[in-house]
Coordinates of N, CA and C in Angstrom, one line a residue:
Chain A
S142 N -5.4 11.0 -18.2 CA -5.2 10.6 -16.6 C -4.7 9.0 -16.9
Q143 N -3.9 8.4 -15.9 CA -3.6 7.1 -15.6 C -5.1 6.3 -14.5
T144 N -5.4 5.0 -15.1 CA -6.1 4.3 -14.1 C -5.9 3.1 -14.6
I145 N -6.3 2.5 -13.1 CA -5.7 1.0 -13.1 C -7.2 0.1 -12.9
H146 N -7.3 -0.6 -13.3 CA -8.0 -2.0 -13.5 C -7.6 -3.3 -12.4
Q147 N -8.6 -3.8 -11.9 CA -8.8 -5.2 -11.4 C -9.7 -6.1 -11.8
W148 N -9.9 -6.8 -12.0 CA -11.2 -7.4 -11.8 C -10.3 -9.4 -11.6
P149 N -11.7 -9.9 -11.6 CA -12.9 -9.9 -10.6 C -12.9 -8.7 -9.6
A150 N -13.5 -8.2 -9.0 CA -14.3 -7.5 -8.1 C -13.9 -8.6 -6.5
T151 N -15.3 -9.6 -7.0 CA -14.5 -10.3 -5.9 C -14.7 -12.1 -6.3
L152 N -14.6 -12.9 -5.6 CA -14.3 -14.0 -6.0 C -14.9 -15.2 -5.2
V153 N -15.8 -16.2 -4.9 CA -15.4 -17.2 -4.1 C -14.7 -18.6 -5.0
Q154 N -13.7 -19.5 -4.4 CA -13.7 -20.6 -5.2 C -13.5 -21.5 -4.0
P155 N -13.4 -22.8 -4.6 CA -13.1 -23.9 -3.6 C -11.8 -24.4 -3.8
V156 N -11.5 -24.7 -2.1 CA -9.7 -25.3 -2.1 C -9.8 -25.6 -3.6
G157 N -8.1 -26.0 -3.7 CA -7.8 -26.9 -4.7 C -8.1 -26.4 -6.1
S158 N -9.0 -25.3 -6.5 CA -8.9 -24.5 -7.7 C -8.3 -23.4 -8.1
P159 N -8.0 -23.5 -9.3 CA -7.0 -22.8 -10.1 C -7.7 -21.4 -10.0
L160 N -6.8 -20.0 -10.4 CA -6.8 -18.7 -9.4 C -6.1 -17.9 -10.9
S161 N -6.9 -16.9 -11.4 CA -6.4 -15.3 -12.2 C -6.6 -14.6 -11.9
L162 N -6.2 -13.5 -11.5 CA -6.6 -12.1 -11.0 C -5.8 -11.6 -12.2
E163 N -6.5 -10.5 -12.5 CA -6.2 -9.3 -14.0 C -6.3 -8.0 -13.6
C164 N -4.7 -7.0 -13.5 CA -4.5 -6.4 -13.5 C -3.9 -5.5 -14.9
T165 N -5.1 -4.3 -15.5 CA -4.2 -3.6 -16.3 C -4.1 -2.4 -15.9
V166 N -3.1 -1.1 -16.6 CA -3.1 0.1 -15.9 C -3.4 0.6 -17.3
E167 N -3.6 1.7 -17.5 CA -4.0 3.0 -18.7 C -3.6 3.9 -18.9
G168 N -3.2 4.9 -19.5 CA -2.9 6.2 -19.3 C -1.7 6.3 -19.4
T169 N 0.0 5.1 -19.3 CA 1.3 5.0 -18.2 C 1.8 4.1 -19.6
S170 N 3.0 4.0 -19.6 CA 4.1 2.7 -20.3 C 5.1 2.6 -19.3
N171 N 5.2 1.3 -19.4 CA 6.7 1.2 -18.9 C 6.5 1.0 -16.9
P172 N 5.1 1.0 -16.6 CA 5.2 1.1 -15.0 C 5.5 0.2 -14.7
N173 N 6.5 -0.3 -13.3 CA 6.4 -0.7 -12.2 C 5.4 -1.7 -11.6
L174 N 5.1 -2.9 -11.9 CA 4.0 -3.2 -11.2 C 4.4 -4.0 -10.0
Y175 N 2.8 -3.8 -8.9 CA 3.1 -4.9 -7.7 C 2.0 -5.7 -7.5
W176 N 1.7 -6.9 -7.0 CA 0.6 -7.3 -6.5 C 0.9 -7.4 -4.9
Y177 N 0.1 -7.0 -3.9 CA -0.2 -7.0 -2.6 C -1.7 -8.4 -2.2
R178 N -1.1 -8.5 -0.9 CA -2.3 -8.7 -0.1 C -2.3 -8.4 0.9
Q179 N -3.8 -8.0 1.5 CA -3.8 -7.7 2.8 C -4.6 -8.6 3.3
A180 N -4.5 -9.8 4.7 CA -5.6 -10.4 5.1 C -6.4 -9.2 6.2
A181 N -7.6 -10.1 6.4 CA -8.4 -8.7 7.4 C -7.4 -8.5 8.7
G182 N -7.9 -6.8 8.8 CA -6.9 -6.6 10.3 C -5.4 -6.4 9.9
R183 N -4.7 -6.8 8.6 CA -3.4 -6.4 8.6 C -2.9 -5.7 7.4
G184 N -1.6 -5.7 7.6 CA -1.0 -4.9 6.7 C -0.6 -5.2 5.5
L185 N -0.4 -4.3 4.2 CA -0.3 -4.9 3.3 C 1.2 -5.5 2.6
Q186 N 1.1 -7.0 2.5 CA 1.9 -8.0 2.1 C 2.2 -8.1 0.5
L187 N 3.5 -7.8 0.0 CA 3.8 -7.8 -1.1 C 4.1 -9.0 -1.7
L188 N 3.6 -9.5 -2.4 CA 3.8 -10.6 -3.5 C 4.8 -10.5 -4.2
F189 N 4.5 -9.6 -5.6 CA 5.1 -9.8 -6.3 C 5.3 -8.5 -7.2
Y190 N 6.8 -8.1 -7.9 CA 6.2 -6.8 -8.4 C 7.5 -7.4 -9.6
S191 N 7.3 -6.4 -10.9 CA 7.8 -6.5 -12.6 C 8.1 -5.1 -12.5
V192 N 9.8 -5.1 -12.9 CA 9.9 -3.9 -13.7 C 9.7 -3.8 -15.0
G193 N 9.2 -4.8 -15.6 CA 9.0 -5.1 -16.8 C 8.0 -6.1 -17.5
I194 N 8.5 -6.4 -18.8 CA 7.3 -8.0 -19.5 C 8.4 -8.5 -19.4
G195 N 7.8 -9.2 -18.9 CA 8.5 -11.0 -18.5 C 9.6 -11.0 -17.3
Q196 N 9.9 -9.9 -16.1 CA 10.2 -9.7 -15.2 C 9.7 -9.8 -14.3
I197 N 9.9 -10.8 -13.7 CA 8.6 -10.9 -12.0 C 10.0 -11.1 -10.9
S198 N 9.3 -10.8 -10.0 CA 10.3 -11.0 -8.6 C 9.2 -11.5 -7.7
S199 N 9.5 -11.8 -7.2 CA 8.7 -12.9 -5.8 C 9.2 -12.3 -4.4
E200 N 8.4 -11.9 -3.7 CA 8.7 -11.6 -2.3 C 8.4 -12.8 -0.9
V201 N 7.3 -13.5 -1.6 CA 7.0 -14.3 -0.4 C 7.4 -15.8 -1.1
P202 N 7.7 -17.2 -0.5 CA 7.2 -18.2 -1.9 C 6.4 -18.6 -0.8
Q203 N 5.3 -19.0 -2.4 CA 3.8 -19.6 -1.8 C 3.4 -20.2 -3.0
N204 N 2.5 -20.5 -3.1 CA 1.7 -21.4 -4.4 C 1.2 -20.8 -5.1
L205 N 1.5 -18.9 -5.3 CA 0.8 -18.0 -6.5 C 1.7 -18.0 -7.3
S206 N 2.1 -17.5 -8.3 CA 2.7 -17.6 -9.4 C 2.1 -15.9 -10.2
A207 N 3.1 -15.1 -10.8 CA 2.7 -13.7 -11.2 C 3.4 -14.0 -12.8
S208 N 3.0 -12.9 -13.7 CA 3.5 -12.8 -14.9 C 2.6 -11.8 -15.8
R209 N 3.2 -11.0 -16.3 CA 3.3 -9.6 -17.0 C 3.6 -10.1 -18.7
P210 N 2.8 -10.6 -19.0 CA 2.7 -11.1 -20.8 C 2.4 -9.9 -21.9
Q211 N 1.9 -8.5 -21.1 CA 2.2 -7.6 -21.6 C 2.6 -6.0 -20.8
D212 N 2.9 -5.0 -21.5 CA 3.2 -3.9 -20.4 C 2.8 -3.3 -19.5
R213 N 1.2 -3.6 -19.7 CA 0.5 -2.9 -19.1 C -0.5 -4.1 -18.2
Q214 N 0.1 -5.3 -18.4 CA -1.1 -6.1 -17.9 C -0.9 -7.3 -16.6
F215 N -1.2 -7.5 -15.4 CA 0.0 -8.1 -14.5 C -1.1 -9.2 -14.3
I216 N -0.5 -10.4 -13.9 CA -1.7 -11.6 -13.7 C -1.4 -12.5 -12.5
L217 N -1.7 -12.6 -11.7 CA -1.6 -13.4 -10.5 C -2.7 -14.6 -10.5
S218 N -1.6 -15.7 -10.4 CA -2.4 -17.1 -10.9 C -1.7 -18.0 -9.9
S219 N -2.8 -18.9 -9.2 CA -2.4 -20.0 -8.8 C -3.0 -21.1 -9.5
K220 N -2.5 -22.8 -9.3 CA -2.8 -23.9 -10.1 C -3.8 -24.7 -8.7
K221 N -3.7 -24.2 -7.3 CA -4.4 -24.9 -6.7 C -4.7 -24.1 -5.2
L222 N -5.5 -23.6 -4.9 CA -6.0 -22.3 -3.8 C -6.2 -22.8 -2.5
L223 N -5.1 -22.7 -1.8 CA -5.5 -22.7 -0.6 C -6.2 -21.9 0.5
L224 N -6.6 -22.3 2.0 CA -7.9 -21.4 2.4 C -7.1 -20.6 3.2
S225 N -5.8 -20.5 3.0 CA -4.8 -18.9 3.1 C -4.6 -18.5 2.1
D226 N -5.2 -18.8 1.3 CA -5.8 -18.0 0.2 C -6.4 -16.9 0.2
S227 N -7.0 -17.0 0.5 CA -8.3 -15.8 1.0 C -7.8 -14.8 1.8
G228 N -8.2 -13.6 0.9 CA -7.5 -12.0 1.5 C -8.2 -11.1 0.3
F229 N -7.8 -10.3 0.7 CA -7.6 -8.8 -0.2 C -6.5 -8.7 -1.5
Y230 N -6.7 -8.5 -2.5 CA -5.5 -8.5 -3.4 C -5.4 -7.4 -4.3
L231 N -4.1 -6.9 -3.8 CA -4.0 -4.8 -4.3 C -3.5 -5.2 -5.9
C232 N -3.4 -4.7 -6.4 CA -2.5 -4.3 -7.4 C -2.1 -3.2 -7.4
A233 N -1.0 -2.6 -8.3 CA -0.4 -1.1 -7.7 C 1.1 -1.3 -9.0
W234 N 0.9 0.1 -9.2 CA 1.9 0.0 -9.8 C 2.3 2.0 -10.1
D235 N 3.9 2.1 -10.2 CA 4.4 3.4 -10.2 C 6.0 3.3 -11.0
H236 N 6.0 4.5 -11.1 CA 7.3 5.1 -11.7 C 8.9 4.8 -11.3
S237 N 9.8 3.9 -11.6 CA 11.5 4.4 -10.7 C 11.7 5.5 -10.7
G238 N 12.4 6.2 -10.0 CA 12.5 7.6 -9.1 C 11.9 7.8 -7.9
L239 N 12.5 8.9 -7.5 CA 11.6 9.7 -6.5 C 10.9 10.0 -6.4
S240 N 9.6 9.9 -7.2 CA 8.2 10.6 -7.2 C 8.1 9.2 -6.1
G241 N 7.9 8.6 -5.8 CA 7.7 7.5 -4.7 C 6.2 7.2 -4.5
T242 N 5.1 7.8 -5.1 CA 3.6 7.6 -5.0 C 3.3 5.7 -6.0
Q243 N 2.5 5.2 -5.1 CA 2.5 4.0 -5.9 C 0.6 4.1 -5.5
Y244 N 0.2 4.0 -6.9 CA -1.8 3.6 -7.6 C -1.8 2.6 -7.3
F245 N -3.1 2.4 -6.3 CA -3.5 1.4 -6.2 C -4.7 0.9 -7.0
G246 N -5.1 -0.1 -7.2 CA -6.2 -0.4 -8.0 C -7.1 -1.0 -6.6
P247 N -8.7 -1.6 -7.2 CA -9.6 -1.3 -6.3 C -9.6 -2.2 -5.8
G248 N -8.8 -3.7 -6.2 CA -8.8 -4.4 -5.1 C -10.0 -6.2 -5.8
T249 N -9.2 -7.2 -5.6 CA -10.2 -8.7 -5.9 C -10.3 -9.0 -3.8
R250 N -11.3 -9.0 -3.9 CA -11.4 -9.3 -2.8 C -11.8 -11.5 -2.9
L251 N -11.0 -11.9 -1.9 CA -10.8 -13.5 -2.7 C -11.4 -14.5 -1.4
L252 N -12.0 -15.5 -1.6 CA -12.9 -15.9 -0.8 C -12.2 -17.8 -1.1
V253 N -11.5 -18.3 0.0 CA -11.7 -19.5 -0.6 C -12.1 -20.6 0.7
L254 N -13.1 -21.7 0.1 CA -13.9 -21.9 0.6 C -13.3 -23.8 1.1
Chain B
S170 N 16.1 -7.6 13.5 CA 15.4 -7.7 12.3 C 14.4 -6.4 11.7
Q171 N 13.9 -6.6 10.7 CA 12.9 -5.1 10.4 C 11.9 -5.0 10.7
K172 N 11.2 -3.8 11.5 CA 10.1 -3.2 11.5 C 9.0 -2.3 11.4
I173 N 8.0 -2.2 11.0 CA 7.4 -0.9 10.7 C 6.3 -0.9 11.4
E174 N 6.1 -0.1 12.5 CA 4.8 -0.1 13.3 C 4.4 1.5 13.3
Q175 N 2.8 1.2 14.0 CA 1.9 2.1 14.1 C 1.3 1.9 15.2
N176 N 1.2 3.0 15.6 CA 1.1 3.1 17.4 C 0.0 2.4 18.0
S177 N -1.5 2.5 17.5 CA -2.3 1.8 17.5 C -3.2 1.1 16.4
E178 N -3.4 0.4 16.9 CA -4.7 -0.3 15.9 C -5.9 0.7 15.5
A179 N -6.4 1.3 16.5 CA -7.4 2.3 16.6 C -7.5 3.5 17.6
L180 N -8.0 4.4 16.7 CA -7.8 6.2 17.4 C -9.9 6.4 17.3
N181 N -9.6 6.9 18.5 CA -11.2 7.7 18.5 C -10.9 8.9 18.2
I182 N -11.3 10.0 17.5 CA -11.3 11.2 18.6 C -12.6 12.3 18.0
Q183 N -13.0 13.4 18.8 CA -14.2 13.8 18.8 C -13.5 14.6 17.2
E184 N -15.0 15.4 17.0 CA -15.1 15.9 16.0 C -14.4 17.8 16.1
G185 N -13.3 18.2 15.2 CA -12.0 19.2 15.7 C -10.9 19.4 16.0
K186 N -11.1 17.8 16.9 CA -9.6 18.2 17.7 C -8.4 17.1 16.3
T187 N -7.5 17.5 16.8 CA -6.5 17.0 15.9 C -6.0 15.6 16.1
A188 N -5.9 14.9 15.7 CA -5.6 13.3 15.3 C -4.0 13.3 15.2
T189 N -3.6 12.4 15.7 CA -2.1 12.3 16.2 C -1.8 10.8 15.5
L190 N -1.1 10.3 14.5 CA -0.8 9.2 14.1 C 0.6 8.8 14.5
T191 N 1.1 7.7 14.8 CA 2.6 7.6 14.6 C 3.4 6.6 13.7
C192 N 4.3 6.7 13.2 CA 4.6 5.6 12.4 C 6.2 5.6 12.8
N193 N 6.8 4.0 13.6 CA 8.0 4.1 14.0 C 8.5 2.7 13.1
Y194 N 9.9 2.6 12.9 CA 10.2 2.2 12.0 C 11.9 1.4 12.4
T195 N 12.3 0.0 12.7 CA 13.2 -0.4 12.8 C 14.4 -0.8 11.7
N196 N 15.5 -0.8 12.1 CA 16.1 -1.4 11.2 C 16.1 -1.1 9.5
Y197 N 15.5 0.2 9.5 CA 15.5 0.0 7.7 C 16.3 1.8 7.5
S198 N 16.0 2.0 6.5 CA 17.3 3.9 6.0 C 16.5 3.7 5.0
P199 N 14.8 4.5 5.5 CA 14.1 5.0 4.1 C 14.8 6.4 3.4
A200 N 14.7 5.6 1.9 CA 14.7 7.6 1.5 C 13.6 8.4 2.0
Y201 N 12.1 7.6 1.2 CA 11.3 8.5 2.4 C 10.7 7.8 2.4
L202 N 9.1 8.4 3.1 CA 8.1 7.8 3.9 C 6.9 8.5 3.5
Q203 N 5.9 7.6 3.5 CA 4.6 7.7 2.6 C 3.5 7.5 4.0
W204 N 2.3 8.5 3.3 CA 1.2 8.3 4.5 C 0.1 7.7 2.9
Y205 N -0.6 6.9 3.4 CA -1.6 6.5 2.5 C -3.1 6.1 3.5
R206 N -4.5 6.8 2.9 CA -5.8 6.2 3.4 C -6.1 5.7 2.9
Q207 N -6.8 3.9 3.2 CA -7.5 3.3 3.0 C -8.4 3.2 3.4
D208 N -10.0 3.5 2.3 CA -11.4 3.2 3.3 C -11.6 1.5 3.0
P209 N -12.5 1.1 3.7 CA -13.2 -0.1 3.7 C -13.7 -0.9 2.3
G210 N -12.4 -2.1 1.5 CA -13.1 -2.2 0.8 C -12.6 -1.7 -0.6
R211 N -11.6 -1.0 -0.3 CA -10.8 0.1 -1.2 C -9.1 -0.3 -1.3
G212 N -9.1 0.1 -2.4 CA -7.1 0.2 -2.3 C -6.7 1.7 -2.0
P213 N -5.5 1.5 -1.1 CA -4.9 3.2 -0.8 C -4.9 3.8 -1.4
V214 N -5.3 4.8 -0.8 CA -5.0 6.3 -1.8 C -3.5 7.4 -0.9
F215 N -2.7 7.5 -2.4 CA -1.6 8.4 -1.1 C -1.9 9.9 -1.3
L216 N -1.4 10.3 0.6 CA -1.8 11.3 1.4 C -0.4 12.8 1.0
L217 N 0.4 11.7 1.2 CA 1.8 12.8 1.5 C 2.8 11.7 1.4
L218 N 4.1 12.4 1.1 CA 5.4 11.6 1.1 C 6.3 12.7 1.6
I219 N 7.2 12.3 2.2 CA 8.4 12.8 2.7 C 9.5 12.8 2.4
R220 N 10.8 13.7 2.1 CA 12.0 12.3 1.8 C 13.1 12.6 3.6
E221 N 13.9 11.9 3.5 CA 14.9 12.0 4.4 C 15.5 12.9 4.6
N222 N 15.8 14.1 3.7 CA 15.9 15.2 4.4 C 14.9 16.3 4.7
E223 N 13.8 16.1 4.7 CA 13.3 16.8 4.8 C 12.4 16.6 6.4
K224 N 11.9 17.9 7.0 CA 11.6 17.6 8.0 C 9.7 17.5 8.1
E225 N 9.1 18.2 7.5 CA 7.8 18.4 7.6 C 7.5 19.3 6.1
K226 N 5.9 18.3 6.2 CA 5.2 18.7 5.0 C 3.5 19.1 5.2
R227 N 3.9 19.7 4.4 CA 1.9 20.2 4.4 C 1.3 19.6 3.7
K228 N 0.1 19.6 3.2 CA -1.3 19.7 3.0 C -2.8 19.9 2.8
E229 N -2.9 21.3 3.1 CA -4.1 21.2 4.1 C -4.0 21.0 4.7
R230 N -5.3 20.1 5.6 CA -5.1 19.9 6.9 C -4.6 19.2 7.2
L231 N -3.5 18.3 6.7 CA -2.8 17.0 6.9 C -1.3 18.1 7.0
K232 N -0.4 16.9 8.3 CA 1.1 17.8 8.5 C 1.6 16.1 8.5
V233 N 2.9 16.3 7.8 CA 3.2 15.0 8.7 C 4.8 15.5 8.9
T234 N 5.7 14.9 9.7 CA 6.7 14.9 9.8 C 7.7 14.1 10.3
F235 N 8.9 13.9 10.4 CA 9.8 12.6 9.8 C 11.1 13.5 10.6
D236 N 11.3 12.1 11.6 CA 12.6 12.7 12.3 C 13.6 11.5 12.4
T237 N 14.6 10.9 11.6 CA 15.1 9.9 10.7 C 15.7 9.7 12.3
T238 N 16.3 10.7 13.0 CA 16.9 10.3 14.6 C 16.4 9.4 15.4
L239 N 15.1 9.9 15.6 CA 14.1 8.9 16.6 C 13.5 7.6 15.4
K240 N 13.3 7.7 13.8 CA 13.4 6.6 13.0 C 11.5 6.3 13.2
Q241 N 11.1 8.2 13.2 CA 9.9 8.4 13.6 C 9.4 9.0 12.6
S242 N 7.4 8.9 12.0 CA 6.8 9.9 11.2 C 5.5 9.8 12.6
L243 N 5.3 11.4 12.4 CA 3.6 11.8 13.1 C 2.9 12.4 11.8
F244 N 2.0 11.5 11.4 CA 0.8 12.2 10.7 C -0.1 12.9 11.2
H245 N -0.4 14.4 11.3 CA -1.7 15.0 11.7 C -2.7 15.7 11.0
I246 N -3.8 15.7 11.5 CA -5.2 15.8 10.3 C -5.1 17.1 11.6
T247 N -5.5 17.8 11.4 CA -6.4 18.7 12.2 C -7.7 19.4 11.8
A248 N -8.5 19.7 12.9 CA -9.8 20.2 12.8 C -10.2 18.8 12.1
S249 N -10.7 17.5 12.5 CA -10.7 16.4 12.1 C -12.3 16.7 11.6
Q250 N -12.8 15.7 10.5 CA -14.2 15.5 10.4 C -14.8 13.9 10.3
P251 N -15.8 13.8 10.7 CA -16.3 12.8 10.5 C -15.8 11.9 8.9
A252 N -15.9 13.0 7.9 CA -15.3 12.1 6.7 C -13.7 11.6 6.7
D253 N -13.0 11.9 7.9 CA -12.0 11.6 7.8 C -11.6 10.2 8.3
S254 N -12.4 10.1 8.7 CA -12.6 8.1 9.4 C -12.0 7.2 8.3
A255 N -11.0 6.5 8.4 CA -10.6 5.5 7.8 C -9.9 4.8 8.5
T256 N -9.0 3.8 7.6 CA -7.9 3.1 8.2 C -6.2 4.5 7.7
Y257 N -5.6 4.5 7.9 CA -4.3 5.0 7.8 C -3.0 4.9 7.5
L258 N -2.2 4.2 6.1 CA -0.9 3.4 6.3 C 0.1 4.1 6.3
C259 N 0.8 3.9 7.0 CA 2.7 4.2 6.5 C 3.5 3.5 5.7
A260 N 4.2 4.0 4.9 CA 5.0 3.4 4.1 C 6.2 3.9 4.0
L261 N 7.2 2.8 3.8 CA 8.7 3.6 3.7 C 9.3 2.8 2.0
R262 N 10.4 3.4 2.3 CA 11.0 2.7 0.5 C 12.7 2.7 0.9
E263 N 12.7 2.5 0.7 CA 14.6 2.3 0.5 C 15.3 3.5 -0.8
D264 N 14.5 2.7 -1.5 CA 15.2 2.7 -2.7 C 14.0 3.0 -3.9
N265 N 14.6 3.2 -5.3 CA 13.7 3.4 -6.4 C 12.8 2.0 -6.2
Y266 N 13.2 0.5 -6.3 CA 12.7 -0.4 -6.5 C 11.7 -1.3 -5.6
G267 N 10.7 -2.2 -6.1 CA 9.8 -2.2 -5.3 C 10.4 -3.5 -4.0
Q268 N 11.6 -4.3 -4.1 CA 11.5 -5.3 -2.5 C 11.6 -4.2 -1.4
N269 N 11.7 -2.8 -1.4 CA 12.1 -2.3 -0.5 C 10.8 -1.0 0.0
F270 N 9.5 -1.5 -0.7 CA 8.5 -0.7 0.0 C 7.5 -1.6 1.0
V271 N 8.1 -0.7 1.6 CA 7.0 -1.5 3.4 C 6.0 -1.1 3.2
F272 N 5.4 -1.5 4.6 CA 3.7 -0.7 4.5 C 3.1 -1.0 6.4
G273 N 3.0 -0.9 6.7 CA 3.2 -0.7 8.6 C 1.4 -0.8 8.3
P274 N 0.8 -1.3 9.7 CA -0.1 -2.4 9.6 C -1.7 -1.7 9.3
G275 N -1.2 -0.4 9.6 CA -2.2 1.0 9.9 C -2.9 1.1 11.1
T276 N -3.5 2.8 11.2 CA -4.3 2.4 12.1 C -6.0 3.1 12.1
R277 N -6.8 2.6 12.6 CA -7.6 2.8 12.1 C -8.7 4.1 12.6
L278 N -9.1 5.0 12.0 CA -9.1 6.5 12.9 C -10.5 6.5 12.6
S279 N -11.1 6.9 14.0 CA -12.8 7.4 13.8 C -12.8 8.5 14.4
V280 N -13.6 9.4 13.1 CA -13.6 10.7 14.2 C -15.2 10.6 14.2
L281 N -15.6 10.9 15.6 CA -16.8 11.0 16.0 C -17.4 12.1 16.1
P282 N -19.0 12.3 15.4 CA -19.4 13.6 15.9 C -20.0 14.4 17.5

């Protein structure tokens, strides 16, 4: 069966520090991968998605970036965090086609102070 | 502009009653619509998917309807239980790729014993 992992689970970082969040998927190959951010009481905001290694599409211009160095690994990064980067970050995967379901990881709660 | 809205931020109902949650969208042409459940501090979990050519889908105590003329989906939980308390998200997708996968803000359901 497929599983999706994210780490760390929680993170407290000072403003201006770098960020690296990692997501890995097991039990499937060539998934589409997604990074979402969820602010408190808000819906999910799609940040990046990837349909293959090295292919990244950005939905929202910001100081975050994403990379996909391996088929089942997706990394969210920042060189300098802002206060507004605080939130709950979720990684998800699915397969192209009309199956439609996205599978989410457990999330990383980021607090920028 | 494009919008996806859920009828209320929070909904309280008595145990045993039917909960009805609403999802409305504007200026989208979804290929399908989905409902997810999200517990606090966790990632969303897929519940049901309904395609544009389907009127109704059922799964155990859950029922989803989809009216493309009204641009609305209704999500029903019959014989509700306190364990059904969670935030429910609707999401729509216009095609097979990530850039058109959009989530609503969610409705927080509380089932009171």
